[in-house]
Short mmCIF file of C-alpha atoms and ligand atoms in Angstrom, two decimals:
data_model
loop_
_atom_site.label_atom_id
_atom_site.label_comp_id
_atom_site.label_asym_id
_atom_site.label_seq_id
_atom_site.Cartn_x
_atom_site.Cartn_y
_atom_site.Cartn_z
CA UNK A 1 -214.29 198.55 -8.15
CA UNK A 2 -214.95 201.29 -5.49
CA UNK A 3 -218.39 201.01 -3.86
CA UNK A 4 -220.55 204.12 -5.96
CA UNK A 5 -219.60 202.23 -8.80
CA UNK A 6 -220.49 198.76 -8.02
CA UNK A 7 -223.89 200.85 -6.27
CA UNK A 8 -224.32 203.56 -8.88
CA UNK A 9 -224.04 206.32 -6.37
CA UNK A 10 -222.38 209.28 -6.06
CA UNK A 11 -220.01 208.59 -2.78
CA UNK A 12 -218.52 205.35 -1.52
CA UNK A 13 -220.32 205.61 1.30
CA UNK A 14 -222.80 203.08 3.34
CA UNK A 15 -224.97 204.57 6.62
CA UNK A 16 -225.06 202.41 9.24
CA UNK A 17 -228.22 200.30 10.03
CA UNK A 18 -228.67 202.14 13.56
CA UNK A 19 -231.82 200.37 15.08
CA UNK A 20 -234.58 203.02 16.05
CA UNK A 21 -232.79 205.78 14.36
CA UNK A 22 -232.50 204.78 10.76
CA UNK A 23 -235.99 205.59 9.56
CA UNK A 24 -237.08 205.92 6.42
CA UNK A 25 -236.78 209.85 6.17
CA UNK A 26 -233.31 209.75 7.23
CA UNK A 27 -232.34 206.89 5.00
CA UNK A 28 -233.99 208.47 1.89
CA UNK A 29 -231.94 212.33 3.25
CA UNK A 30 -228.97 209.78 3.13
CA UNK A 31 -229.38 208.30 -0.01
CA UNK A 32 -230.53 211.94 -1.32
CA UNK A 33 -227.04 213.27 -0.60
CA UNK A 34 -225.45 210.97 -2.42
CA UNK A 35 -224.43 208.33 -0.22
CA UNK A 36 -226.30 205.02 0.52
CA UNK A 37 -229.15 205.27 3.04
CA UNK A 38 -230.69 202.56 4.91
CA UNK A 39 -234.12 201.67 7.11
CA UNK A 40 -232.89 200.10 10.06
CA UNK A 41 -235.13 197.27 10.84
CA UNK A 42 -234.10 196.53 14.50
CA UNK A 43 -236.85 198.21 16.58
CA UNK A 44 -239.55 198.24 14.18
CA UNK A 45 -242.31 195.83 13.53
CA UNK A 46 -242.65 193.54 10.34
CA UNK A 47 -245.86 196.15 9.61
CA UNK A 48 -243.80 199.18 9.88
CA UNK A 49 -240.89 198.40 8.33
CA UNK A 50 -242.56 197.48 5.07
CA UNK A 51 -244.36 200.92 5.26
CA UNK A 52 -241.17 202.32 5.51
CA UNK A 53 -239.32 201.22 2.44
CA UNK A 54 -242.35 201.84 0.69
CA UNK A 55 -242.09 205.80 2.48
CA UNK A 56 -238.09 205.48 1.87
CA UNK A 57 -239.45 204.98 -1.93
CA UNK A 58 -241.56 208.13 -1.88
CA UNK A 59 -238.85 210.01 -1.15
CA UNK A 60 -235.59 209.25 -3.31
CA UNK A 61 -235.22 208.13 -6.44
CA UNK A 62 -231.91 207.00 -5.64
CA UNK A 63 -230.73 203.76 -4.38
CA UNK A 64 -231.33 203.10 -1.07
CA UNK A 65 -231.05 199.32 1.13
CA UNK A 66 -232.15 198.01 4.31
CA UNK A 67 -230.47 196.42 7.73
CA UNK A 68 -231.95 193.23 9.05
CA UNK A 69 -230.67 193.16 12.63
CA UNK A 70 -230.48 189.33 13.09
CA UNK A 71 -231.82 189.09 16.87
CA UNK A 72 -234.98 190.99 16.32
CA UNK A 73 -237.84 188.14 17.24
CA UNK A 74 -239.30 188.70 14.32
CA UNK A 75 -236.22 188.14 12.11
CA UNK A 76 -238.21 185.72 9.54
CA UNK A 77 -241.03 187.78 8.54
CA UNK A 78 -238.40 191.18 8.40
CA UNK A 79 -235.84 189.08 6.03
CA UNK A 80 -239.53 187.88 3.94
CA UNK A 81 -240.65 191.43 3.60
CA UNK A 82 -236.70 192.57 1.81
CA UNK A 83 -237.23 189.88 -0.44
CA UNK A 84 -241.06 190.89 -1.45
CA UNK A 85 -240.34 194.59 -1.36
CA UNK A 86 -237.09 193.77 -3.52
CA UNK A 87 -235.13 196.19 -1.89
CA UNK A 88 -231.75 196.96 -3.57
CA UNK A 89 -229.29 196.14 -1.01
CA UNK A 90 -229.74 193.99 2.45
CA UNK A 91 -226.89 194.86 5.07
CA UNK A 92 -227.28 192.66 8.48
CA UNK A 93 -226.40 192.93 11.61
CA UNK A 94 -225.61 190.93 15.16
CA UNK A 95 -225.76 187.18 13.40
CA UNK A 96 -224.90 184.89 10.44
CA UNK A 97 -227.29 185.59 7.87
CA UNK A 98 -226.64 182.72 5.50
CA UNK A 99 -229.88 181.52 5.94
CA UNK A 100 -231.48 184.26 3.95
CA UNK A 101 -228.89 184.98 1.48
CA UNK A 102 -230.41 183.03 -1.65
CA UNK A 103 -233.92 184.45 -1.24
CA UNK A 104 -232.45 187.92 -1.03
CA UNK A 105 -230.56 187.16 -4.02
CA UNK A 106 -232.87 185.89 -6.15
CA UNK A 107 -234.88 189.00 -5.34
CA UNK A 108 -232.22 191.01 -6.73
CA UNK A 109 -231.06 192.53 -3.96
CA UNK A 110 -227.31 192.81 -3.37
CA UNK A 111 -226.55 191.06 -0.11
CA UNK A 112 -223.84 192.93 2.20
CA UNK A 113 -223.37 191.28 5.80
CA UNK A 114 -221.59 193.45 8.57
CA UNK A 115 -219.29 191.07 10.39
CA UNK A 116 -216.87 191.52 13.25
CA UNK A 117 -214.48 188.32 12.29
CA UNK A 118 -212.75 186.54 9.48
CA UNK A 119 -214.47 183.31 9.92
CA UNK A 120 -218.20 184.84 9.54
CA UNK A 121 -216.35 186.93 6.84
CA UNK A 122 -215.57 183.67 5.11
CA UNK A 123 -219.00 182.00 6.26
CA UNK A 124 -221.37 184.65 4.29
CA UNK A 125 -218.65 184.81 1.61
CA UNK A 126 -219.02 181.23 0.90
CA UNK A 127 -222.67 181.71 1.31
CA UNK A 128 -223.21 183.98 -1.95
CA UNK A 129 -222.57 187.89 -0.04
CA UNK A 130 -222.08 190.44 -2.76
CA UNK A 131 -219.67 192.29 -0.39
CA UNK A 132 -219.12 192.26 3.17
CA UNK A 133 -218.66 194.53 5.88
CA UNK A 134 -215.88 194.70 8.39
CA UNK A 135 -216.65 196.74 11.56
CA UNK A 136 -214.10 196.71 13.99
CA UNK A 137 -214.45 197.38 17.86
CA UNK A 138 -214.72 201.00 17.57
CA UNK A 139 -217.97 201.36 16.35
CA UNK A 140 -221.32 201.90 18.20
CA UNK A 141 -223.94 199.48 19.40
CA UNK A 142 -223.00 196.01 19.30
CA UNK A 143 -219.34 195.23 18.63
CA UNK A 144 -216.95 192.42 18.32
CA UNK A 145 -213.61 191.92 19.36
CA UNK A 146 -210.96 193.24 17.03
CA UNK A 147 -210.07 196.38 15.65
CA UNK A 148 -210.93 198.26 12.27
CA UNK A 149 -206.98 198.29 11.42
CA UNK A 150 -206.15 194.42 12.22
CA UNK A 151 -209.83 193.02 10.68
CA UNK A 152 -210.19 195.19 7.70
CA UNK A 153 -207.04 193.97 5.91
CA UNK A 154 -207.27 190.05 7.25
CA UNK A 155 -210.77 190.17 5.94
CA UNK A 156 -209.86 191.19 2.62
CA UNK A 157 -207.05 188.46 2.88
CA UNK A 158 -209.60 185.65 3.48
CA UNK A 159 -211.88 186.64 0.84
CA UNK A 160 -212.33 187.30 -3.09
CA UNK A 161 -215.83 190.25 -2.67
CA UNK A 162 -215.32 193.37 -1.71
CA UNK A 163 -214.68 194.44 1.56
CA UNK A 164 -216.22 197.87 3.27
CA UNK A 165 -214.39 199.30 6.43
CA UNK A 166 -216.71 200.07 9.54
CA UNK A 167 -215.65 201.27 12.48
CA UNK A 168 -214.03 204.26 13.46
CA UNK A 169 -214.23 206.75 10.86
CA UNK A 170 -215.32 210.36 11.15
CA UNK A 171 -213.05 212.18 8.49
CA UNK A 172 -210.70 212.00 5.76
CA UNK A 173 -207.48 210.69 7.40
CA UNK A 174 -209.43 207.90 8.48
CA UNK A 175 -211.25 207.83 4.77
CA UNK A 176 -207.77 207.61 3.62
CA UNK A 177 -206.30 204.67 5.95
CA UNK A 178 -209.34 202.83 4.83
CA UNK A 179 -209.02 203.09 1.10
CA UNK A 180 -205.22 201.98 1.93
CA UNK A 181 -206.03 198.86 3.76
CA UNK A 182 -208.08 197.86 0.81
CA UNK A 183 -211.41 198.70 1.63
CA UNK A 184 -213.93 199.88 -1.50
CA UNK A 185 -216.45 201.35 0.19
CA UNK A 186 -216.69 202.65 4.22
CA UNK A 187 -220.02 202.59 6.53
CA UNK A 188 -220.30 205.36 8.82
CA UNK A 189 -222.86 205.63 11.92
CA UNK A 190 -221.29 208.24 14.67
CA UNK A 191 -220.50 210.69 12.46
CA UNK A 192 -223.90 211.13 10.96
CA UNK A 193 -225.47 211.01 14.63
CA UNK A 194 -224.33 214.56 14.34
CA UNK A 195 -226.43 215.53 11.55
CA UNK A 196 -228.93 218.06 10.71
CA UNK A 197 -231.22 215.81 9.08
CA UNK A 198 -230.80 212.63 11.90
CA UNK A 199 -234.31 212.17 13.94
CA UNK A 200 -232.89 211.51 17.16
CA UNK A 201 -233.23 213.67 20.41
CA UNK A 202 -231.70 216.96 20.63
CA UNK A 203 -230.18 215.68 24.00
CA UNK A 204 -228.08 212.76 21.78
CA UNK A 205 -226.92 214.69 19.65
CA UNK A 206 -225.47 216.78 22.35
CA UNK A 207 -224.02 213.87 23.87
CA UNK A 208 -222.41 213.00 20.93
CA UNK A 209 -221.07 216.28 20.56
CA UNK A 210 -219.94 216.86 23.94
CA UNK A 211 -218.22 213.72 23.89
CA UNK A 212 -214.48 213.06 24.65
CA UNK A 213 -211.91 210.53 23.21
CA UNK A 214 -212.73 208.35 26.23
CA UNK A 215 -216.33 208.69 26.91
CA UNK A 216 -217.48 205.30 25.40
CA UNK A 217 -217.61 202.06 27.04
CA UNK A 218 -218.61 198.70 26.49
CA UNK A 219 -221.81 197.26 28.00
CA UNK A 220 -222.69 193.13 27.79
CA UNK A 221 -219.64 191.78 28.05
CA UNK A 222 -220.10 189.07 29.99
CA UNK A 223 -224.01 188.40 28.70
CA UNK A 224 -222.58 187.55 25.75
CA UNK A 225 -224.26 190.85 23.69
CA UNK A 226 -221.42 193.62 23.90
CA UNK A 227 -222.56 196.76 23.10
CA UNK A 228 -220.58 200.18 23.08
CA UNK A 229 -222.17 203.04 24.38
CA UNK A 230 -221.40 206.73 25.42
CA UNK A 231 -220.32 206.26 29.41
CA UNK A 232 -223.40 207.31 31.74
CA UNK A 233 -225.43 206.82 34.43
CA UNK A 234 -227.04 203.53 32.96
CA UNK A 235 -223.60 202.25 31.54
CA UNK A 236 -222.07 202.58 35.21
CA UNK A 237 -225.20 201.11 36.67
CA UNK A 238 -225.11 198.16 33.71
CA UNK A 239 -220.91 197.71 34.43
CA UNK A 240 -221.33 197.58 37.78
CA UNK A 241 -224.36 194.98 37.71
CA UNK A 242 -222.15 193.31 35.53
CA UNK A 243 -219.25 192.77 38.23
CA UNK A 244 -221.95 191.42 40.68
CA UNK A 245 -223.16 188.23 38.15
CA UNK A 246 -226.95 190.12 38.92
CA UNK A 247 -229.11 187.62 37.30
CA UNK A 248 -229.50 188.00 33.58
CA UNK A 249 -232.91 188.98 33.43
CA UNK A 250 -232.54 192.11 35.71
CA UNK A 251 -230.17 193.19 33.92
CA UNK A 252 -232.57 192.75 30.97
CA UNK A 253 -235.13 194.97 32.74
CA UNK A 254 -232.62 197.52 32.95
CA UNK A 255 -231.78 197.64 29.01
CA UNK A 256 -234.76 196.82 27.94
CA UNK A 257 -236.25 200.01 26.07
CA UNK A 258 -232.97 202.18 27.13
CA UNK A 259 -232.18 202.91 23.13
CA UNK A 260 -235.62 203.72 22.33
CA UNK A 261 -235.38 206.26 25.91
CA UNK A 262 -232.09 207.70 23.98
CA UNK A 263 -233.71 208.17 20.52
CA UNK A 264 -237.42 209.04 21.63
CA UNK A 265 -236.90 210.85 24.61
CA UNK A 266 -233.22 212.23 25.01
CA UNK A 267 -233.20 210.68 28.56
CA UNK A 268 -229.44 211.17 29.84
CA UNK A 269 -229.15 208.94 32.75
CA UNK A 270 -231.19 206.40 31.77
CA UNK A 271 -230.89 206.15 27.86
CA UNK A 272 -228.63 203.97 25.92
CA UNK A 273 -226.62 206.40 23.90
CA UNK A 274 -225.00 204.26 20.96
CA UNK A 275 -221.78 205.73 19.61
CA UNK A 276 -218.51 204.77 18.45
CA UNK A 277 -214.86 205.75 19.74
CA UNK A 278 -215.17 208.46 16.94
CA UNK A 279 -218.12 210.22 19.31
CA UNK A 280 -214.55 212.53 20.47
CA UNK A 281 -213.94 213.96 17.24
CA UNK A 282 -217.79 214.55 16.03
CA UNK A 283 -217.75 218.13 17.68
CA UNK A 284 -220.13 219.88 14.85
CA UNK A 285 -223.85 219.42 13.34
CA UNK A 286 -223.72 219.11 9.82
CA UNK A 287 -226.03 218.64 6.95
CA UNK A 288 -225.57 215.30 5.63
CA UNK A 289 -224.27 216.36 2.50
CA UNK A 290 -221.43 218.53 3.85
CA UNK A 291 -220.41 215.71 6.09
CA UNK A 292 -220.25 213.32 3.03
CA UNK A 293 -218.36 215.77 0.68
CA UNK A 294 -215.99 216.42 3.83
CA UNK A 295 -214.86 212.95 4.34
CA UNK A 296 -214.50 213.58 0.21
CA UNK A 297 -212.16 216.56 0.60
CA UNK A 298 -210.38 215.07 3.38
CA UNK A 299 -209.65 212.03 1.76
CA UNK A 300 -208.06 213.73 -1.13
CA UNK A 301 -205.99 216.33 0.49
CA UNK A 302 -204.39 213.00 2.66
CA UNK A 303 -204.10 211.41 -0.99
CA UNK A 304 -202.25 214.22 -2.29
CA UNK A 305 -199.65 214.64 0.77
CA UNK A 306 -198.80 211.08 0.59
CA UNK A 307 -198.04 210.85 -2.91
CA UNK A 308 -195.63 214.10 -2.27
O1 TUI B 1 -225.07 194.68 14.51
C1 TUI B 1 -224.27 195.59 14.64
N1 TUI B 1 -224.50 196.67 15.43
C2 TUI B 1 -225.62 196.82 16.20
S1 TUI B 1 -226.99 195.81 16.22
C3 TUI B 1 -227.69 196.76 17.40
S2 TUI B 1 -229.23 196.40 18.10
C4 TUI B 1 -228.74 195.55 19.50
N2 TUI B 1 -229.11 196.04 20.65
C5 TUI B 1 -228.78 195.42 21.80
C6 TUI B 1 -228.03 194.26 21.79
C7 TUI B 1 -227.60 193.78 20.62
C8 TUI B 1 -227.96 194.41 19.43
C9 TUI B 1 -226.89 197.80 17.70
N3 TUI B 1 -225.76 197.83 17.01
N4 TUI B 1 -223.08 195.55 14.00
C10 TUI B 1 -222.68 194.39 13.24
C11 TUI B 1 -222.20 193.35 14.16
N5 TUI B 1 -222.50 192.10 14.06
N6 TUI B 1 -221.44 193.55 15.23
C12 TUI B 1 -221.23 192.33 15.81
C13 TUI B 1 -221.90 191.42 15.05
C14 TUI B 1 -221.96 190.00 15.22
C15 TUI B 1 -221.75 189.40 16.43
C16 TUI B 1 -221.80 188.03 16.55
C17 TUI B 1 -222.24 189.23 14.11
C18 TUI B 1 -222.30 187.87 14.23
C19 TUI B 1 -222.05 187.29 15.44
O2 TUI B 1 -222.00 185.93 15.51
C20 TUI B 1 -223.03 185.22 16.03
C21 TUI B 1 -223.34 184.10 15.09
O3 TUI B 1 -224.51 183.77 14.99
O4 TUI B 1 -222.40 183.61 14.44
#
């Protein structure tokens, strides 16, 4: 069953649970256009993050879910407030979630992990996950090791729920190559970076549209927390402290905040400009709806030529 189905939306589509950028607004202009929206939990606070699905519900009538991101410190009381609010679908991030899945499922909520690897695939399968997600390296923010084309497929191998593709799709070829490998459903981030309706500074989106095929990078390699971001000042500076072994906690002091100085306040050299490989072909701001029917259109027209 494809994803707006098993959802009862319009588009097969999931956004991506972009900490600090996925507010309420913009996951309610999401799920408004016909695709899935969802509040991003990581940055907020337990406090504002239930006010926000209760704004998101204000807003759209239409289905709409939440992203736990499962290092925030205050992981316990975010996963407690999904379950309370009874939010229709929980997608997590950066961790097993296992430990939550029953109490989100007896809530009613339909429980979709993003995972990097087969073996957490089969972990949260096991566990009672409605559906997972497989993001391969491509994407932005904080990435595992193996590509959208080699995990997608050995995912769906290894287990009997659905599987939705992540990772390195901006338009309908890639749509289409998704679909092929099996996926139901596909979760896009970069692309909607470059949207009319996304709250982040005017100097991301710039840097998202400026962006070549090589202008990403991956930070945190060796810390153990990889996480790709457009190259730039604080990337080098990050790399290079990297190289050095600089003691972990410096190098804390020099991420700490650097999203929130991306989203908030557009700060080029010292911001931490999420984005995925796809950041080289995002060269135009759209309204979210025109970007969803797009991938739509795309897909089809690649559907067509390959059944010629
Ligand atoms: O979670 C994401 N993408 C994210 S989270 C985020 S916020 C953040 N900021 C700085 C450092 C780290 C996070 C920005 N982007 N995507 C899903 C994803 N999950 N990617 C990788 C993972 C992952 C990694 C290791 C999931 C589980 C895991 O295993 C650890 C375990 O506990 O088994």
């Amino acid at each position: 069953m494809r994803l707006n189905e098993l959802l009862g939306i319009e588009f097969p589509f999931i956004q991506g649970g972009m900490a600090n950028i996925a507010t309420a607004e913009f996951a309610a202009a999401v799920s408004n256009a016909g695709a899935l929206g969802l509040i991003g939990a990581g940055g907020m606070s337990p406090e504002v993050f239930q006010d926000s699905i209760r704004r998101c519900r204000t807003l759209t009538e239409k289905p709409f879910g939440v992203n736990i991101m499962l290092m925030h410190p205050q992981v316990e009381q975010l996963a407690a407030i999904a379950a309370q609010e009874k939010v229709a679908v929980v997608t997590t991030g950066a961790g097993d979630p296992a430990r939550f899945i029953p109490a989100w499922k007896e809530s009613g909520a339909k429980v979709f992990p993003v995972i990097p690897a087969v073996a957490l695939a089969k972990v949260v399968a096991r566990a009672g996950a409605d559906a997972v997600i497989a993001e391969g390296t491509e994407s932005g923010g904080h990435v595992g090791e193996l590509t959208t084309m080699a995990l997608v497929p050995q995912v769906i191998d290894a287990v009997s729920v659905p599987v939705v593709a992540a990772g390195g799709i901006a338009d309908g070829r890639q749509a289409a190559a998704a679909f092929a490998l099996g996926a139901c459903g596909i979760q896009v981030g970069t692309c909607l970076l470059a949207s009319e309706e996304c709250p982040i500074h005017p100097n991301y989106k710039q840097a998202v549209l400026k962006a070549g095929a090589n202008d990403t990078t991956v930070t945190g390699r060796s810390t153990g927390a990889p996480v790709r971001v457009l190259k730039n000042k604080m990337a080098r500076e990050y790399l290079r402290m990297e190289k050095k072994d600089v003691p972990l906690e410096e190098m804390e002091q020099l991420t700490l905040g650097s999203l929130r100085k991306a989203v908030f306040d557009g700060d080029v050299d010292g911001g931490s400009f999420m984005a995925g490989q796809v950041a080289g072909m995002v060269h135009e701001l759209r309204p979210l709806r025109q970007i969803f029917e797009e991938l739509m259109a795309g897909y089809a027209v690649v559907r067509k030529g390959l059944s010629e």
